PDB file of C-alpha atoms in Angstrom:
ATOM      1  CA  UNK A   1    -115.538-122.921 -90.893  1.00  0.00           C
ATOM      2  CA  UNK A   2    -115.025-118.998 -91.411  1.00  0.00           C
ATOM      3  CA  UNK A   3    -117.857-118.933 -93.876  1.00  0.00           C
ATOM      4  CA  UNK A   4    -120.014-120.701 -91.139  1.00  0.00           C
ATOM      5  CA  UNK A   5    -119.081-118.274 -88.543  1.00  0.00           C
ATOM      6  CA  UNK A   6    -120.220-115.446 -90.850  1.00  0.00           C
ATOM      7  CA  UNK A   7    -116.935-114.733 -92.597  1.00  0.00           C
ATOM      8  CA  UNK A   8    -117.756-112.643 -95.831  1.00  0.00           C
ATOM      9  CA  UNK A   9    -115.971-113.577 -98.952  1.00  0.00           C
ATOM     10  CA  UNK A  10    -117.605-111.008-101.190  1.00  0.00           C
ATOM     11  CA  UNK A  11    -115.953-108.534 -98.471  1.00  0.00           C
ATOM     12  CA  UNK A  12    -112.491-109.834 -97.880  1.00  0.00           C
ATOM     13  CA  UNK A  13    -109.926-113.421 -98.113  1.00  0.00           C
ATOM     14  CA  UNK A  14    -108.350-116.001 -96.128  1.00  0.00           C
ATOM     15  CA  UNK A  15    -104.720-116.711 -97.392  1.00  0.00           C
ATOM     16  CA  UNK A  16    -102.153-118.599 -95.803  1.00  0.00           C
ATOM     17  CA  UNK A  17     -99.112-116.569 -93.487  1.00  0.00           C
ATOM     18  CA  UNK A  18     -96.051-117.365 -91.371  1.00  0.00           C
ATOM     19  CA  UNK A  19     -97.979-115.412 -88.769  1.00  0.00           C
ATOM     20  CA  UNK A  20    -101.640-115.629 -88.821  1.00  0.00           C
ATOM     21  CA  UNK A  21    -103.284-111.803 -88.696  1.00  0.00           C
ATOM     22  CA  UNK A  22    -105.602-109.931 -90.225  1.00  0.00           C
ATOM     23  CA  UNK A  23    -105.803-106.419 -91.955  1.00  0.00           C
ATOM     24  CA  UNK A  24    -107.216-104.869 -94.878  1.00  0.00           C
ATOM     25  CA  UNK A  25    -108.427-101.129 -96.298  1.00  0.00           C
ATOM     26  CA  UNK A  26    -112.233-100.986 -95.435  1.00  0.00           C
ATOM     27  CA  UNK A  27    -114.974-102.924 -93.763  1.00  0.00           C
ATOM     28  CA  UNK A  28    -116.059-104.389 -97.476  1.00  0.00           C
ATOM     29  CA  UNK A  29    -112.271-105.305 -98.189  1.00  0.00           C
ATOM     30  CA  UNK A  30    -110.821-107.485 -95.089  1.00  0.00           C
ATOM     31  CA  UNK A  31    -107.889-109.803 -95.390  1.00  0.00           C
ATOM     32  CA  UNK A  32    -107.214-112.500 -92.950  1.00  0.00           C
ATOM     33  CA  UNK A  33    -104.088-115.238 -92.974  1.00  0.00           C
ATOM     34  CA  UNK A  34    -103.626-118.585 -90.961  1.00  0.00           C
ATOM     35  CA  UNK A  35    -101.024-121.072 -90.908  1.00  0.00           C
ATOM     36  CA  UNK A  36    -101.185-124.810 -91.237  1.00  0.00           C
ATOM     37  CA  UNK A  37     -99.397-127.531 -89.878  1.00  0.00           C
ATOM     38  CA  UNK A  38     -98.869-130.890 -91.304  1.00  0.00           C
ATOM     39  CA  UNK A  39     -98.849-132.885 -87.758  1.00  0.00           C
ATOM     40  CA  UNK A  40    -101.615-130.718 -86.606  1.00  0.00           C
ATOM     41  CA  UNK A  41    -104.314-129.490 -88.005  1.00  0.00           C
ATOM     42  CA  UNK A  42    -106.382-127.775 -85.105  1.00  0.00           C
ATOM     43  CA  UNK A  43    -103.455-125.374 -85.572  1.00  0.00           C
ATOM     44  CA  UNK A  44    -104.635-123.516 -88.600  1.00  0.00           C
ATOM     45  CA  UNK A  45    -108.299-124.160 -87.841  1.00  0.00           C
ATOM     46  CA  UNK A  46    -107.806-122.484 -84.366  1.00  0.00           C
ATOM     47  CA  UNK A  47    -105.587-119.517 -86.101  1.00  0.00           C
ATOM     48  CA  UNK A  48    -108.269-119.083 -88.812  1.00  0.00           C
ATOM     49  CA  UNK A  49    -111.239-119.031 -86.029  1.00  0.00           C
ATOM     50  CA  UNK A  50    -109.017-116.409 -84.228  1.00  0.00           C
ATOM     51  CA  UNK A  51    -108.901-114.015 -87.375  1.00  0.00           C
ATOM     52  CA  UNK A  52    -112.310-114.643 -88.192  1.00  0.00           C
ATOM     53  CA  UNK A  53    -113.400-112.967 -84.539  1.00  0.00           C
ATOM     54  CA  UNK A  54    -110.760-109.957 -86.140  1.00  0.00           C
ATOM     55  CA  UNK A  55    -112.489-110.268 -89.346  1.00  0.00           C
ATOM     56  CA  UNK A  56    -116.160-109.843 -88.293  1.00  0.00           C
ATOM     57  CA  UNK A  57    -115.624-107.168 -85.825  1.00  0.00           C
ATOM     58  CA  UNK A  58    -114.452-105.417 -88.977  1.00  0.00           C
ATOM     59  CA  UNK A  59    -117.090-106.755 -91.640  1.00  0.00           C
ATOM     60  CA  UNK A  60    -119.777-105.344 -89.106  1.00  0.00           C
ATOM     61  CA  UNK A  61    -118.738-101.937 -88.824  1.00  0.00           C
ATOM     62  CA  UNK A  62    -121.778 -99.833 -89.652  1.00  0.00           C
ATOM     63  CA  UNK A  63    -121.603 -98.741 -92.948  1.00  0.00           C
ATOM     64  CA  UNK A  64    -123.793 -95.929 -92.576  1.00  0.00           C
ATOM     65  CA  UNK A  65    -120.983 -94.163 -90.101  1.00  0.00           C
ATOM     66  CA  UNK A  66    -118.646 -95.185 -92.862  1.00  0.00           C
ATOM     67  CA  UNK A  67    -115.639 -93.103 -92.409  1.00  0.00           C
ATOM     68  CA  UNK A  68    -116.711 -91.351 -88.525  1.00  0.00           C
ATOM     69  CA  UNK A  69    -114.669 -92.101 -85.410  1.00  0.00           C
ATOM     70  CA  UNK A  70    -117.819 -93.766 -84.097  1.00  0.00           C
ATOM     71  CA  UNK A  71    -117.401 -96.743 -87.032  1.00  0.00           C
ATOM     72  CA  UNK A  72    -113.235 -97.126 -85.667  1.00  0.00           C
ATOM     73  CA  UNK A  73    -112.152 -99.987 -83.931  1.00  0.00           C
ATOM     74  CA  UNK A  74    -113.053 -99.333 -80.246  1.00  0.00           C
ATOM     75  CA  UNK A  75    -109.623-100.121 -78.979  1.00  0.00           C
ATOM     76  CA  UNK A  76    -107.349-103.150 -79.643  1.00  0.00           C
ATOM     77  CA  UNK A  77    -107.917-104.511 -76.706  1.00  0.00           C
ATOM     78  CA  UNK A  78    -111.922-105.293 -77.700  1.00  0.00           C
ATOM     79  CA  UNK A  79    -110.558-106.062 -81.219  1.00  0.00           C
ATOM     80  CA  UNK A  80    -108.734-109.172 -79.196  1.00  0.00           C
ATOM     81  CA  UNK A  81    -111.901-109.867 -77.394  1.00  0.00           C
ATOM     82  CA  UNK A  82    -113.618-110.993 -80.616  1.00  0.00           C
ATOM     83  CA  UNK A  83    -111.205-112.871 -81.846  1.00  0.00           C
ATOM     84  CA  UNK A  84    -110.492-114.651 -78.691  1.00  0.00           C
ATOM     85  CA  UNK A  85    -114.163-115.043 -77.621  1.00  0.00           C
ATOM     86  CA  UNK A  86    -114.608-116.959 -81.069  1.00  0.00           C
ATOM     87  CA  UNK A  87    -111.921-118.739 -80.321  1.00  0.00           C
ATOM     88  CA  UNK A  88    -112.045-119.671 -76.293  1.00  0.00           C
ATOM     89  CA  UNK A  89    -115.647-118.950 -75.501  1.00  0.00           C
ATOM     90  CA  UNK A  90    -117.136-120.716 -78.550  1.00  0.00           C
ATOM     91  CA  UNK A  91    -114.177-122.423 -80.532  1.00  0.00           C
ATOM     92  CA  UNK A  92    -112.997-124.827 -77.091  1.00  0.00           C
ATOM     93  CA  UNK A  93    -116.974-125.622 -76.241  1.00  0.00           C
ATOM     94  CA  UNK A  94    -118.811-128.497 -76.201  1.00  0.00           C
ATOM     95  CA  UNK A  95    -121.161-127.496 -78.695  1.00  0.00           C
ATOM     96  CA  UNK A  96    -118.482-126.017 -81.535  1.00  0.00           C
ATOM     97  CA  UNK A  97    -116.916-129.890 -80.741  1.00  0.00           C
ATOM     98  CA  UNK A  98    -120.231-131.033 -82.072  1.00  0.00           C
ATOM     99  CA  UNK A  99    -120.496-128.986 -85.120  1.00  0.00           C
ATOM    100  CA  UNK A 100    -116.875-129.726 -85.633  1.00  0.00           C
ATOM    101  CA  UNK A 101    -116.187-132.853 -85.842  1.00  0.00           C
ATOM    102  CA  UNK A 102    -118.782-134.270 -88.806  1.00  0.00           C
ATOM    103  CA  UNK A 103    -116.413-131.554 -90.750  1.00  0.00           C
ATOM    104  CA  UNK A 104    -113.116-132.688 -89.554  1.00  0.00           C
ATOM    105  CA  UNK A 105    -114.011-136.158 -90.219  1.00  0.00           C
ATOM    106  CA  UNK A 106    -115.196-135.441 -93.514  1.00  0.00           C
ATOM    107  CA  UNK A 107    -112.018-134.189 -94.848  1.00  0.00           C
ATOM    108  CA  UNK A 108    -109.691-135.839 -92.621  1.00  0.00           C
ATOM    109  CA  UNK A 109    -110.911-139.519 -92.270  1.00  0.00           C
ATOM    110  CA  UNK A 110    -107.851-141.330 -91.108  1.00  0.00           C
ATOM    111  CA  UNK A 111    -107.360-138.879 -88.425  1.00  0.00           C
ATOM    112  CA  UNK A 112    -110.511-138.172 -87.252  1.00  0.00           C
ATOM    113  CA  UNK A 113    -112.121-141.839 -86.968  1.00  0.00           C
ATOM    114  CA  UNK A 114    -115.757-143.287 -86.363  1.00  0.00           C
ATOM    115  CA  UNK A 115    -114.950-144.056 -82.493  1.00  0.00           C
ATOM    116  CA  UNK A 116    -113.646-140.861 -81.794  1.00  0.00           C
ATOM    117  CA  UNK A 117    -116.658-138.718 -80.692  1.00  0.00           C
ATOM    118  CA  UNK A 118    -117.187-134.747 -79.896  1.00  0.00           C
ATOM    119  CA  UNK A 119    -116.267-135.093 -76.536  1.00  0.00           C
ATOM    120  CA  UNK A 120    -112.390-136.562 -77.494  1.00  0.00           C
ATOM    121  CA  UNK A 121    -112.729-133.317 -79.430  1.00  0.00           C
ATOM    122  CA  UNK A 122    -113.208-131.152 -76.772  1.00  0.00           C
ATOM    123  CA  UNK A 123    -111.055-132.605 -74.394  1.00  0.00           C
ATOM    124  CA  UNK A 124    -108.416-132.263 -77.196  1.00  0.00           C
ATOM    125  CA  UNK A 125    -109.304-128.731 -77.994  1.00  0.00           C
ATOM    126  CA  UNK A 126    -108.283-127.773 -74.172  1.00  0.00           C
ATOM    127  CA  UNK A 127    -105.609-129.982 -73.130  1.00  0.00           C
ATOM    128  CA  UNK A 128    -102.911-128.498 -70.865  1.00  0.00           C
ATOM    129  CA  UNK A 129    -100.310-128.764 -73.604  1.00  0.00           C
ATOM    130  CA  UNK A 130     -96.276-128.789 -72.975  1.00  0.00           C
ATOM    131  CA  UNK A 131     -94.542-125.360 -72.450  1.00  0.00           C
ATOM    132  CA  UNK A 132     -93.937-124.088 -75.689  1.00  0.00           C
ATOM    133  CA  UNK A 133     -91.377-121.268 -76.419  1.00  0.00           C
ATOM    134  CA  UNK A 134     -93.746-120.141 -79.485  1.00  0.00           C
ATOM    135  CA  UNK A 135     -96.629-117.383 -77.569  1.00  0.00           C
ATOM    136  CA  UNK A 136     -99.479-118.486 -80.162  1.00  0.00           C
ATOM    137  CA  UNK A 137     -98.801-122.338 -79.182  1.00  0.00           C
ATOM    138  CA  UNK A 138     -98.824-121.592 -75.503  1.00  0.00           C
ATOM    139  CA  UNK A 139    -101.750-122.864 -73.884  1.00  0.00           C
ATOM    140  CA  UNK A 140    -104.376-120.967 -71.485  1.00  0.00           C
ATOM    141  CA  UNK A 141    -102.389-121.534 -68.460  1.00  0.00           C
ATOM    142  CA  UNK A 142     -98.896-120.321 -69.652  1.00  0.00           C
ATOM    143  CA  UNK A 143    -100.092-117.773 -72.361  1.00  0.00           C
ATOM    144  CA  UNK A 144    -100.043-114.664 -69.785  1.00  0.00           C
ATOM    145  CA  UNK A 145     -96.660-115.401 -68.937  1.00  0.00           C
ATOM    146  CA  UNK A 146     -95.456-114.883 -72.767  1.00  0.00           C
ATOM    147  CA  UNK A 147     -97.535-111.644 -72.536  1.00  0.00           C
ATOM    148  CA  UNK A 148     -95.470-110.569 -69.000  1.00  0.00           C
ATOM    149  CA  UNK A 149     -92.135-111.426 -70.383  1.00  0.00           C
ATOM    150  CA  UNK A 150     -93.039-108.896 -73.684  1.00  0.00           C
ATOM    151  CA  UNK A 151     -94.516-106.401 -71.562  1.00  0.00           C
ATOM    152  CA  UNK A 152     -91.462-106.073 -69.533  1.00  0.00           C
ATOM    153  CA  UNK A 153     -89.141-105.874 -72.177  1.00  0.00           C
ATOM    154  CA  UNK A 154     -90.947-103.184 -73.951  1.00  0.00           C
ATOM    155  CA  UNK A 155     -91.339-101.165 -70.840  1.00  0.00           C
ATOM    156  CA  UNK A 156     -87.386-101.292 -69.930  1.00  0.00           C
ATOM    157  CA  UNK A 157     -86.944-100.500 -73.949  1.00  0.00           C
ATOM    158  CA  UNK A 158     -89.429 -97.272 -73.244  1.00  0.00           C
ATOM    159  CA  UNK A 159     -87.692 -96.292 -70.351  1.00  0.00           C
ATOM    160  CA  UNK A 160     -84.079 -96.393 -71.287  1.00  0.00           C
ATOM    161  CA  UNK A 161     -83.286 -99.397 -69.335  1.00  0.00           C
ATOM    162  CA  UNK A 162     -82.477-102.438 -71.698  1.00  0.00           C
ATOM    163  CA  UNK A 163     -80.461-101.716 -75.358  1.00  0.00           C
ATOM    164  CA  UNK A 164     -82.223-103.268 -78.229  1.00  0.00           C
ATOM    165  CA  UNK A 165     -78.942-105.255 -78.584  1.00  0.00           C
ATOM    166  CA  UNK A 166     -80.028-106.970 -75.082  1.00  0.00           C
ATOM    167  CA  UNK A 167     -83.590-108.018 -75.739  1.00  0.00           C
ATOM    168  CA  UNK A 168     -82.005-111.762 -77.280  1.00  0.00           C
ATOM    169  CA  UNK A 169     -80.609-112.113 -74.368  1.00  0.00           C
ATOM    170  CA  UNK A 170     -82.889-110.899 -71.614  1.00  0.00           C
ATOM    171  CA  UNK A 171     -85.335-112.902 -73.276  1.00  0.00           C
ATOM    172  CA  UNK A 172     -83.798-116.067 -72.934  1.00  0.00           C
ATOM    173  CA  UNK A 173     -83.539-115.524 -69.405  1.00  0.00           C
ATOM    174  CA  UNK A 174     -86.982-114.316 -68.879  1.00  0.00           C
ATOM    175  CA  UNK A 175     -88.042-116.889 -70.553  1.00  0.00           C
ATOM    176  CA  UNK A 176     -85.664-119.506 -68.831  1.00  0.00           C
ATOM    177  CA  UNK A 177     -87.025-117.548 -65.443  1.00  0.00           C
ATOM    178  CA  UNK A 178     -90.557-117.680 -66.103  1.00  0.00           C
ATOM    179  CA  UNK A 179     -91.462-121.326 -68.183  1.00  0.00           C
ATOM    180  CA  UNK A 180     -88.242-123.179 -67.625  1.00  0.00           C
ATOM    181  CA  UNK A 181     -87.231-123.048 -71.215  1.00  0.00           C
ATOM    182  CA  UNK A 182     -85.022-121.429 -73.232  1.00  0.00           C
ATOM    183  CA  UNK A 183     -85.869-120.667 -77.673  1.00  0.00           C
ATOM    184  CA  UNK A 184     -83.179-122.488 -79.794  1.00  0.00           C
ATOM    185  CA  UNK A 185     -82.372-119.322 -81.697  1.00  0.00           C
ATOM    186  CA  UNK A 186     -83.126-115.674 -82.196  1.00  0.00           C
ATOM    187  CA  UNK A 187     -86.485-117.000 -84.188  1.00  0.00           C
ATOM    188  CA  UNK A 188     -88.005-118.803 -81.937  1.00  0.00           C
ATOM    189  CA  UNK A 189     -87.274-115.968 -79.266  1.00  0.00           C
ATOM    190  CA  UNK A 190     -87.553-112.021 -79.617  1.00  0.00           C
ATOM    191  CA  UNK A 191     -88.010-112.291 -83.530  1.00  0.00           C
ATOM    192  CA  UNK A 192     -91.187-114.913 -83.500  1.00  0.00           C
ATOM    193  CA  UNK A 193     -93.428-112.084 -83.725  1.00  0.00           C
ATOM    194  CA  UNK A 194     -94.878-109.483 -86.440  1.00  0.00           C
ATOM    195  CA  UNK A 195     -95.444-106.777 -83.680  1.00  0.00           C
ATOM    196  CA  UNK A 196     -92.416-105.154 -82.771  1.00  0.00           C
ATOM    197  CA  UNK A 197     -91.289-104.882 -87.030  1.00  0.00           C
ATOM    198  CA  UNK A 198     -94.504-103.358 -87.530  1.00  0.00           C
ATOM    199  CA  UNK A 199     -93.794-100.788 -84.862  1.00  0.00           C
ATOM    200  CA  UNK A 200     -97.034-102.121 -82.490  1.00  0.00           C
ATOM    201  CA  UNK A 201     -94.729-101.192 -79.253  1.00  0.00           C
ATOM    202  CA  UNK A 202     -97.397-101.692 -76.265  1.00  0.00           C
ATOM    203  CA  UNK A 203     -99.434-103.934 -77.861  1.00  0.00           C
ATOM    204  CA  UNK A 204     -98.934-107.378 -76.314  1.00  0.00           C
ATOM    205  CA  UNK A 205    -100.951-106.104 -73.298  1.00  0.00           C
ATOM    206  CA  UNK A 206    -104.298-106.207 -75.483  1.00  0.00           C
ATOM    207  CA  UNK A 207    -104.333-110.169 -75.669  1.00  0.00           C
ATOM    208  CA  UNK A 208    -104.726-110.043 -72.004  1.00  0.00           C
ATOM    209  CA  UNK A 209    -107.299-106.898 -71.561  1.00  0.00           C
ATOM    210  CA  UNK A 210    -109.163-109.357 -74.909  1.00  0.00           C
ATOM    211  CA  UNK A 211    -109.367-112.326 -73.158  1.00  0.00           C
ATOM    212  CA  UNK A 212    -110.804-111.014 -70.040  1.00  0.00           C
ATOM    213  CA  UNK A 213    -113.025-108.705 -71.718  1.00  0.00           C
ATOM    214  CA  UNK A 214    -114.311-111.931 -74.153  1.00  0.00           C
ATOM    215  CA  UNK A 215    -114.885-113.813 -70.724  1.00  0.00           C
ATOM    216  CA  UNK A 216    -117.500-110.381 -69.574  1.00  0.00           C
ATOM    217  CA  UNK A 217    -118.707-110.388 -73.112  1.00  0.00           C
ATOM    218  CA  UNK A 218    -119.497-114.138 -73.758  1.00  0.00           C
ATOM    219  CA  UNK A 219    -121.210-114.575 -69.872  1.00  0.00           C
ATOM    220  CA  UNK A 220    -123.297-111.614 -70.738  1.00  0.00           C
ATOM    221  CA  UNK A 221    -124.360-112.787 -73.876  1.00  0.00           C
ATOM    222  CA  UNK A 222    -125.684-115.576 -72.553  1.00  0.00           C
ATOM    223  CA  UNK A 223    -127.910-114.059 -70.208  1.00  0.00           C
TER     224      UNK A 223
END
């Protein structure tokens, strides 16, 4: 699916993370990771379209501004709006449902059947799903909320007013406050992230900025 979307293997990888993300050194060398689940496999397909939006923005850098400011990234916030207008704008349509599913069904028989058709696919691909404690299950209705809750908790770490020893707990009951649930443990809460270990303080806010800039992006496109 990658490869179909453009995904260059003679200029970067897909291997398989905890996390999905994607990095790498240089437009011709860019490495991408998904996940997979056993009980669902739109999970890593969905992860892997998501890095693939990362992964093109980089694999189309201009390579004859190679090394200029002008060839950079512009922002993190647009870097989220190609990965999440891959995978909202085009990934969860009707048409991607009927390019998908011949594929699905081809390597995944059982679960995929001959009475299921493109539109079960669809209407799968967007169901309102349960709240999850986990931000990269959350659906599109509860997402922004997991975005708030990490938004505020970096600001009051910024500003002095929350310890680092209180983020478990403040998170619990932001979390409690906000979607009625509560993480079993420390992993499932503040630590279920790559972001604040890597040191990307103040970067949450991009998935946001992304996903309304795909939505300008994707309408304009199709103009």
């Amino acid at each position: 699916i990658a490869l179909a979307l453009g995904f260059d293997l003679e200029k970067g990888r897909l291997d398989v993370s905890v996390h999905p993300f994607t990095g790498g050194a240089h437009p011709t060398d860019v490495r991408m990771t998904t996940r997979f689940k056993a009980q669902d496999v739109m999970d890593g397909i969905i992860g892997a379209i998501h890095e693939t939006g990362h992964a093109l923005y980089e694999q189309g850098r201009n390579a004859d501004y190679d090394g200029l400011p002008v060839s950079n990234a512009a922002g993190m916030a647009i870097h989220e709006s190609q990965s999440l207008l891959w995978e909202r704008m085009v990934a969860k349509s009707r048409p991607f449902a009927t390019f998908l599913l011949p594929k699905l069904r081809q390597s995944f028989p059982e679960a995929f059947p001959e009475d299921k058709t493109d539109e079960d696919l669809y209407r799968a691909l967007n169901v309102i799903r349960e709240r999850s404690v986990i931000r990269v299950e959350a659906d599109e209705v509860t997402y922004p909320m997991h975005i708030i809750l990490r938004f505020e908790i970096e600001e009051g770490l910024i500003n002095g007013l929350i310890d680092v020893d209180d983020v478990p707990g403040i998170w619990r009951s932001k979390m409690k406050e906000y979607l009625g649930i509560e993480p079993a443990d420390d992993a499932e809460g503040c630590l279920q992230d790559v972001h604040w270990s890597a040191g990307l303080a103040g970067y949450f806010p991009t998935y946001t900025l992304g996903a309304m800039s795909a939505v300008q992006i994707f309408d304009a496109a199709k103009q």
